[in-house]
Amino acid sequence: MSIAPVLALALAATLAPIAAAQSPAPATPAPYATTKVADNVYVFRAGGYQSMFVVTPEGVIATDPISYANPQASAVYLQEIRKITQAPIKYVIYSHHHYDHAAGGKPFKDAGATFVSHRNAHARLAALASPDVVLPDMIVDDAGSTILLGGMRIDLLHVGNNHSDNTLVMLLPKERIIFTVDWIPIQGLQFRDMADGYIPDWFAGLDRVLAMEWDRMIPGHPGPGGRFGTKDDVRALKEYMVDVSNAAKQLAAEKKCLNDEAMRAVRLPKYEGWGAYGIYLFGNVERFCEYWSRGI
Ligand SMILES: [Zn+2]
């Protein structure tokens, strides 16, 4: 019985210096995490959601507050930024207007941030008037815009309608990184029946993203193993959408697009290993069936 305290002390003596060296700041509680991805560029993750933020001596450029599934996420997000810098929070840029990414901006508004979105996101949010979503102060038109701050540059690009009519692609030209949300899942299917989705404009947007100069895509939902996307992922996603579209076009030709059983029978084995294949394939087929059978 007398051995235990001695061992415990010895263990403590061994571990203490290591623990001190590895833990300069309080640990971030699950399910939150912050990762540095390039000089001045970070990703904040809250559960299955993530946002990019950029830190400069002149201020911080944050993106989506992601506080829909985790109501405390934006407060933790701000705390995480404050562990890195005390520079003013200059901007919050919305990737698009959907609440699961845009909700929870209040702590950033209180910190003095200017909220930025595409013009259509402002119109949607003004009409919906959710108490949980801060209205944008600054509008980006279809022509796009650029934010220059403290030596960093972010291009805000609208590549047409896709998963919404107000999605922005945020391009860091020097770092060759893009942040864009929901419309280019990495090795995953589109969400359910692609609500608020625009066919066929979506395809043109994918081509425009492929024509841009970048190497890494930070998605709004982590890819497999938490990885970022590449242009190969965009090409694969486009190929998947073409395959779904062709399957639905065939059903439409056979007048089977109002037949749930026929839509459920569609199989695309090439994508069986992709996220949500078993859950969302039906919805994805249904969306393209609406397009090919009724022009919707
Ligand atoms: Zn969305």
Tab-separated table of C-alpha atoms and ligand atoms in Angstrom:
chain	number	residue	atom	x	y	z
A	1	MET	CA	0.000	0.000	0.000
A	2	SER	CA	2.894	2.342	0.646
A	3	ILE	CA	4.209	1.981	-2.911
A	4	ALA	CA	1.367	3.754	-4.640
A	5	PRO	CA	2.080	7.329	-3.414
A	6	VAL	CA	5.767	6.989	-4.231
A	7	LEU	CA	4.995	5.826	-7.742
A	8	ALA	CA	2.469	8.582	-8.182
A	9	LEU	CA	5.039	11.180	-7.116
A	10	ALA	CA	7.650	9.734	-9.447
A	11	LEU	CA	5.162	9.789	-12.300
A	12	ALA	CA	4.177	13.352	-11.540
A	13	ALA	CA	7.808	14.431	-11.463
A	14	THR	CA	8.375	12.819	-14.866
A	15	LEU	CA	5.279	14.189	-16.502
A	16	ALA	CA	5.148	17.679	-15.075
A	17	PRO	CA	7.808	19.373	-17.259
A	18	ILE	CA	6.432	17.723	-20.420
A	19	ALA	CA	2.861	18.699	-19.609
A	20	ALA	CA	3.941	22.276	-18.898
A	21	ALA	CA	5.828	22.505	-22.177
A	22	GLN	CA	2.924	21.133	-24.205
A	23	SER	CA	0.121	23.140	-22.600
A	24	PRO	CA	0.899	26.854	-22.695
A	25	ALA	CA	-2.822	27.733	-23.024
A	26	PRO	CA	-5.946	26.118	-21.589
A	27	ALA	CA	-7.111	23.249	-23.768
A	28	THR	CA	-10.017	23.938	-26.097
A	29	PRO	CA	-13.008	21.858	-25.033
A	30	ALA	CA	-14.471	19.292	-27.445
A	31	PRO	CA	-16.029	19.537	-29.976
A	32	TYR	CA	-14.021	22.650	-30.838
A	33	ALA	CA	-10.558	22.905	-32.390
A	34	THR	CA	-8.389	25.534	-34.038
A	35	THR	CA	-5.727	24.632	-36.598
A	36	LYS	CA	-3.121	26.795	-38.309
A	37	VAL	CA	-3.102	26.026	-42.043
A	38	ALA	CA	-0.715	28.701	-43.373
A	39	ASP	CA	0.992	31.851	-42.077
A	40	ASN	CA	-1.824	34.016	-40.642
A	41	VAL	CA	-4.512	31.542	-41.774
A	42	TYR	CA	-6.476	29.297	-39.392
A	43	VAL	CA	-9.480	26.998	-39.362
A	44	PHE	CA	-11.901	26.932	-36.430
A	45	ARG	CA	-13.950	23.738	-36.146
A	46	ALA	CA	-17.133	23.219	-34.136
A	47	GLY	CA	-18.378	19.651	-34.447
A	48	GLY	CA	-18.958	18.977	-38.122
A	49	TYR	CA	-18.672	22.654	-39.101
A	50	GLN	CA	-15.650	24.777	-39.845
A	51	SER	CA	-14.691	28.360	-40.673
A	52	MET	CA	-11.537	30.016	-41.912
A	53	PHE	CA	-10.062	33.071	-40.214
A	54	VAL	CA	-7.150	35.318	-41.123
A	55	VAL	CA	-5.030	37.164	-38.573
A	56	THR	CA	-3.043	40.306	-39.410
A	57	PRO	CA	-1.409	42.998	-37.247
A	58	GLU	CA	-4.133	45.406	-38.407
A	59	GLY	CA	-7.046	43.140	-37.623
A	60	VAL	CA	-8.810	39.817	-38.006
A	61	ILE	CA	-10.961	38.633	-40.911
A	62	ALA	CA	-13.338	35.926	-39.703
A	63	THR	CA	-15.931	33.930	-41.629
A	64	ASP	CA	-19.121	32.017	-40.742
A	65	PRO	CA	-20.029	32.043	-37.000
A	66	ILE	CA	-21.347	28.391	-37.271
A	67	SER	CA	-23.522	28.533	-34.156
A	68	TYR	CA	-26.628	26.661	-35.289
A	69	ALA	CA	-25.799	23.116	-34.171
A	70	ASN	CA	-23.589	24.392	-31.309
A	71	PRO	CA	-25.094	27.630	-29.913
A	72	GLN	CA	-21.907	28.432	-27.967
A	73	ALA	CA	-19.659	27.976	-31.009
A	74	SER	CA	-19.211	31.647	-31.930
A	75	ALA	CA	-18.224	32.621	-28.373
A	76	VAL	CA	-15.621	29.829	-28.360
A	77	TYR	CA	-14.555	30.881	-31.894
A	78	LEU	CA	-13.862	34.417	-30.626
A	79	GLN	CA	-11.987	33.067	-27.574
A	80	GLU	CA	-9.854	30.959	-29.886
A	81	ILE	CA	-8.990	34.030	-31.984
A	82	ARG	CA	-8.132	35.921	-28.790
A	83	LYS	CA	-5.608	33.203	-27.843
A	84	ILE	CA	-3.749	34.156	-31.038
A	85	THR	CA	-4.179	37.935	-31.306
A	86	GLN	CA	-5.641	40.983	-29.609
A	87	ALA	CA	-5.962	42.788	-32.956
A	88	PRO	CA	-9.442	44.192	-33.694
A	89	ILE	CA	-12.029	41.922	-35.307
A	90	LYS	CA	-12.514	43.798	-38.583
A	91	TYR	CA	-14.757	41.566	-40.678
A	92	VAL	CA	-17.054	38.540	-40.619
A	93	ILE	CA	-17.726	37.229	-44.135
A	94	TYR	CA	-20.696	34.933	-44.747
A	95	SER	CA	-20.046	32.042	-47.131
A	96	HIS	CA	-23.807	32.063	-47.891
A	97	HIS	CA	-26.960	32.875	-45.955
A	98	HIS	CA	-27.993	29.442	-44.595
A	99	TYR	CA	-28.424	29.648	-40.824
A	100	ASP	CA	-26.372	26.577	-39.949
A	101	HIS	CA	-23.305	28.552	-41.070
A	102	ALA	CA	-24.424	32.184	-40.581
A	103	ALA	CA	-26.126	32.041	-37.160
A	104	GLY	CA	-24.457	33.315	-34.003
A	105	GLY	CA	-22.574	36.416	-35.129
A	106	LYS	CA	-23.490	38.523	-32.082
A	107	PRO	CA	-20.170	38.173	-30.165
A	108	PHE	CA	-18.362	39.324	-33.316
A	109	LYS	CA	-20.807	42.200	-33.845
A	110	ASP	CA	-20.268	43.238	-30.215
A	111	ALA	CA	-16.528	43.139	-30.883
A	112	GLY	CA	-17.012	45.703	-33.663
A	113	ALA	CA	-16.879	43.531	-36.793
A	114	THR	CA	-18.305	44.627	-40.132
A	115	PHE	CA	-20.412	41.810	-41.603
A	116	VAL	CA	-19.994	41.103	-45.306
A	117	SER	CA	-22.085	38.975	-47.688
A	118	HIS	CA	-23.236	38.681	-51.262
A	119	ARG	CA	-26.129	41.002	-52.124
A	120	ASN	CA	-28.619	38.118	-52.341
A	121	ALA	CA	-27.649	36.858	-48.873
A	122	HIS	CA	-28.471	40.271	-47.445
A	123	ALA	CA	-31.855	40.258	-49.209
A	124	ARG	CA	-32.689	36.759	-47.951
A	125	LEU	CA	-31.606	37.457	-44.381
A	126	ALA	CA	-33.436	40.800	-44.289
A	127	ALA	CA	-36.646	39.077	-45.397
A	128	LEU	CA	-36.263	36.153	-42.990
A	129	ALA	CA	-35.258	38.363	-40.017
A	130	SER	CA	-33.937	35.529	-37.849
A	131	PRO	CA	-32.993	36.856	-34.392
A	132	ASP	CA	-29.969	34.550	-34.453
A	133	VAL	CA	-28.384	35.951	-37.608
A	134	VAL	CA	-26.605	39.326	-37.773
A	135	LEU	CA	-27.565	41.254	-40.923
A	136	PRO	CA	-24.667	42.043	-43.262
A	137	ASP	CA	-23.388	45.658	-43.226
A	138	MET	CA	-21.469	45.443	-46.489
A	139	ILE	CA	-22.601	43.979	-49.795
A	140	VAL	CA	-20.627	42.124	-52.465
A	141	ASP	CA	-22.106	42.227	-55.962
A	142	ASP	CA	-21.802	39.548	-58.651
A	143	ALA	CA	-18.602	41.243	-59.845
A	144	GLY	CA	-16.931	40.286	-56.541
A	145	SER	CA	-14.709	42.263	-54.195
A	146	THR	CA	-11.332	42.187	-52.493
A	147	ILE	CA	-10.383	42.788	-48.880
A	148	LEU	CA	-6.852	44.014	-48.245
A	149	LEU	CA	-5.797	44.126	-44.617
A	150	GLY	CA	-2.420	44.074	-42.895
A	151	GLY	CA	-0.613	42.584	-45.904
A	152	MET	CA	-3.248	39.880	-46.488
A	153	ARG	CA	-5.546	39.717	-49.499
A	154	ILE	CA	-8.881	37.889	-49.761
A	155	ASP	CA	-10.833	37.893	-53.016
A	156	LEU	CA	-14.589	37.438	-52.557
A	157	LEU	CA	-15.908	35.782	-55.704
A	158	HIS	CA	-19.447	34.946	-56.779
A	159	VAL	CA	-19.332	32.144	-59.344
A	160	GLY	CA	-23.066	32.027	-60.059
A	161	ASN	CA	-25.865	30.149	-58.331
A	162	ASN	CA	-25.258	26.690	-56.876
A	163	HIS	CA	-26.210	25.516	-53.373
A	164	SER	CA	-27.656	29.028	-52.860
A	165	ASP	CA	-27.921	32.170	-54.977
A	166	ASN	CA	-25.375	33.952	-52.788
A	167	THR	CA	-22.409	31.625	-52.267
A	168	LEU	CA	-19.003	33.309	-52.120
A	169	VAL	CA	-15.687	31.686	-52.889
A	170	MET	CA	-13.012	33.255	-50.675
A	171	LEU	CA	-9.638	33.051	-52.411
A	172	LEU	CA	-6.297	33.768	-50.737
A	173	PRO	CA	-4.179	34.226	-53.890
A	174	LYS	CA	-0.777	34.283	-52.178
A	175	GLU	CA	-1.511	31.216	-50.038
A	176	ARG	CA	-3.345	29.465	-52.916
A	177	ILE	CA	-6.196	28.542	-50.567
A	178	ILE	CA	-9.964	28.801	-51.098
A	179	PHE	CA	-12.708	28.640	-48.485
A	180	THR	CA	-16.166	27.863	-49.836
A	181	VAL	CA	-19.054	26.086	-48.192
A	182	ASP	CA	-21.577	23.336	-48.856
A	183	TRP	CA	-21.656	23.195	-52.637
A	184	ILE	CA	-18.414	21.201	-53.151
A	185	PRO	CA	-18.515	18.337	-50.625
A	186	ILE	CA	-15.285	16.322	-50.476
A	187	GLN	CA	-15.917	12.688	-51.398
A	188	GLY	CA	-19.498	13.176	-50.304
A	189	LEU	CA	-22.939	13.458	-51.835
A	190	GLN	CA	-24.940	16.674	-51.966
A	191	PHE	CA	-27.182	17.287	-48.935
A	192	ARG	CA	-30.602	15.589	-49.166
A	193	ASP	CA	-32.627	16.914	-52.147
A	194	MET	CA	-30.269	19.841	-52.768
A	195	ALA	CA	-32.776	22.388	-51.422
A	196	ASP	CA	-32.124	25.971	-52.574
A	197	GLY	CA	-29.947	24.445	-55.321
A	198	TYR	CA	-29.640	25.764	-58.863
A	199	ILE	CA	-29.351	23.336	-61.768
A	200	PRO	CA	-27.593	23.651	-64.205
A	201	ASP	CA	-25.742	26.780	-63.007
A	202	TRP	CA	-23.966	24.647	-60.392
A	203	PHE	CA	-21.819	22.971	-63.085
A	204	ALA	CA	-20.629	26.300	-64.523
A	205	GLY	CA	-19.545	27.359	-61.024
A	206	LEU	CA	-17.477	24.179	-60.614
A	207	ASP	CA	-15.687	25.001	-63.875
A	208	ARG	CA	-14.994	28.518	-62.676
A	209	VAL	CA	-13.495	27.204	-59.429
A	210	LEU	CA	-11.341	24.755	-61.388
A	211	ALA	CA	-10.033	27.664	-63.479
A	212	MET	CA	-8.845	29.564	-60.368
A	213	GLU	CA	-5.295	29.389	-59.008
A	214	TRP	CA	-5.366	27.382	-55.762
A	215	ASP	CA	-4.073	24.165	-54.193
A	216	ARG	CA	-6.160	23.644	-51.039
A	217	MET	CA	-9.887	24.047	-50.445
A	218	ILE	CA	-11.093	24.522	-46.876
A	219	PRO	CA	-14.660	23.187	-46.825
A	220	GLY	CA	-17.462	24.182	-44.424
A	221	HIS	CA	-17.683	20.534	-43.357
A	222	PRO	CA	-14.457	18.562	-42.928
A	223	GLY	CA	-13.612	16.016	-45.613
A	224	PRO	CA	-12.779	12.359	-44.818
A	225	GLY	CA	-10.337	12.297	-41.891
A	226	GLY	CA	-10.718	16.062	-41.611
A	227	ARG	CA	-8.763	16.673	-44.799
A	228	PHE	CA	-9.037	19.675	-47.105
A	229	GLY	CA	-10.038	19.455	-50.763
A	230	THR	CA	-8.033	19.560	-53.986
A	231	LYS	CA	-8.927	20.222	-57.610
A	232	ASP	CA	-9.171	16.446	-58.060
A	233	ASP	CA	-11.972	16.491	-55.483
A	234	VAL	CA	-13.795	19.194	-57.461
A	235	ARG	CA	-13.405	17.163	-60.679
A	236	ALA	CA	-14.668	14.018	-58.914
A	237	LEU	CA	-17.670	15.897	-57.495
A	238	LYS	CA	-18.503	17.242	-60.928
A	239	GLU	CA	-18.269	13.734	-62.381
A	240	TYR	CA	-20.600	12.452	-59.652
A	241	MET	CA	-23.144	15.173	-60.387
A	242	VAL	CA	-22.982	14.399	-64.122
A	243	ASP	CA	-23.577	10.697	-63.324
A	244	VAL	CA	-26.589	11.499	-61.102
A	245	SER	CA	-27.887	13.884	-63.732
A	246	ASN	CA	-27.610	11.238	-66.465
A	247	ALA	CA	-29.366	8.625	-64.305
A	248	ALA	CA	-32.203	11.076	-63.620
A	249	LYS	CA	-32.390	12.087	-67.273
A	250	GLN	CA	-32.915	8.410	-68.135
A	251	LEU	CA	-35.715	8.122	-65.534
A	252	ALA	CA	-37.316	11.273	-66.935
A	253	ALA	CA	-37.223	9.796	-70.458
A	254	GLU	CA	-39.003	6.723	-69.072
A	255	LYS	CA	-41.580	8.930	-67.276
A	256	LYS	CA	-40.453	7.501	-63.912
A	257	CYS	CA	-39.615	10.735	-62.070
A	258	LEU	CA	-42.784	10.706	-59.993
A	259	ASN	CA	-42.107	7.100	-59.015
A	260	ASP	CA	-40.270	6.929	-55.670
A	261	GLU	CA	-39.503	3.249	-56.157
A	262	ALA	CA	-37.797	3.888	-59.490
A	263	MET	CA	-35.773	6.767	-58.044
A	264	ARG	CA	-34.783	4.626	-55.023
A	265	ALA	CA	-33.617	1.856	-57.353
A	266	VAL	CA	-30.876	4.063	-58.860
A	267	ARG	CA	-27.415	2.810	-57.894
A	268	LEU	CA	-24.056	4.470	-58.591
A	269	PRO	CA	-21.615	1.879	-57.174
A	270	LYS	CA	-18.604	4.025	-58.030
A	271	TYR	CA	-19.601	6.362	-55.174
A	272	GLU	CA	-20.589	3.761	-52.562
A	273	GLY	CA	-17.627	4.751	-50.393
A	274	TRP	CA	-18.570	8.445	-50.385
A	275	GLY	CA	-20.119	10.171	-47.390
A	276	ALA	CA	-23.907	9.856	-47.081
A	277	TYR	CA	-24.206	7.619	-50.191
A	278	GLY	CA	-26.843	5.448	-48.512
A	279	ILE	CA	-28.740	8.448	-47.136
A	280	TYR	CA	-28.709	11.179	-49.788
A	281	LEU	CA	-28.547	9.399	-53.158
A	282	PHE	CA	-32.343	9.313	-53.390
A	283	GLY	CA	-32.644	13.053	-52.689
A	284	ASN	CA	-29.896	13.882	-55.186
A	285	VAL	CA	-31.632	11.758	-57.852
A	286	GLU	CA	-34.970	13.392	-57.025
A	287	ARG	CA	-33.489	16.867	-57.492
A	288	PHE	CA	-32.153	16.045	-60.951
A	289	CYS	CA	-35.406	14.255	-61.788
A	290	GLU	CA	-37.262	17.511	-61.091
A	291	TYR	CA	-34.889	19.261	-63.454
A	292	TRP	CA	-35.115	16.754	-66.311
A	293	SER	CA	-38.802	15.866	-66.008
A	294	ARG	CA	-40.274	19.299	-65.294
A	295	GLY	CA	-37.523	21.830	-65.914
A	296	ILE	CA	-37.443	22.904	-62.259
B	1	ZN	ZN	-25.891	25.726	-46.963
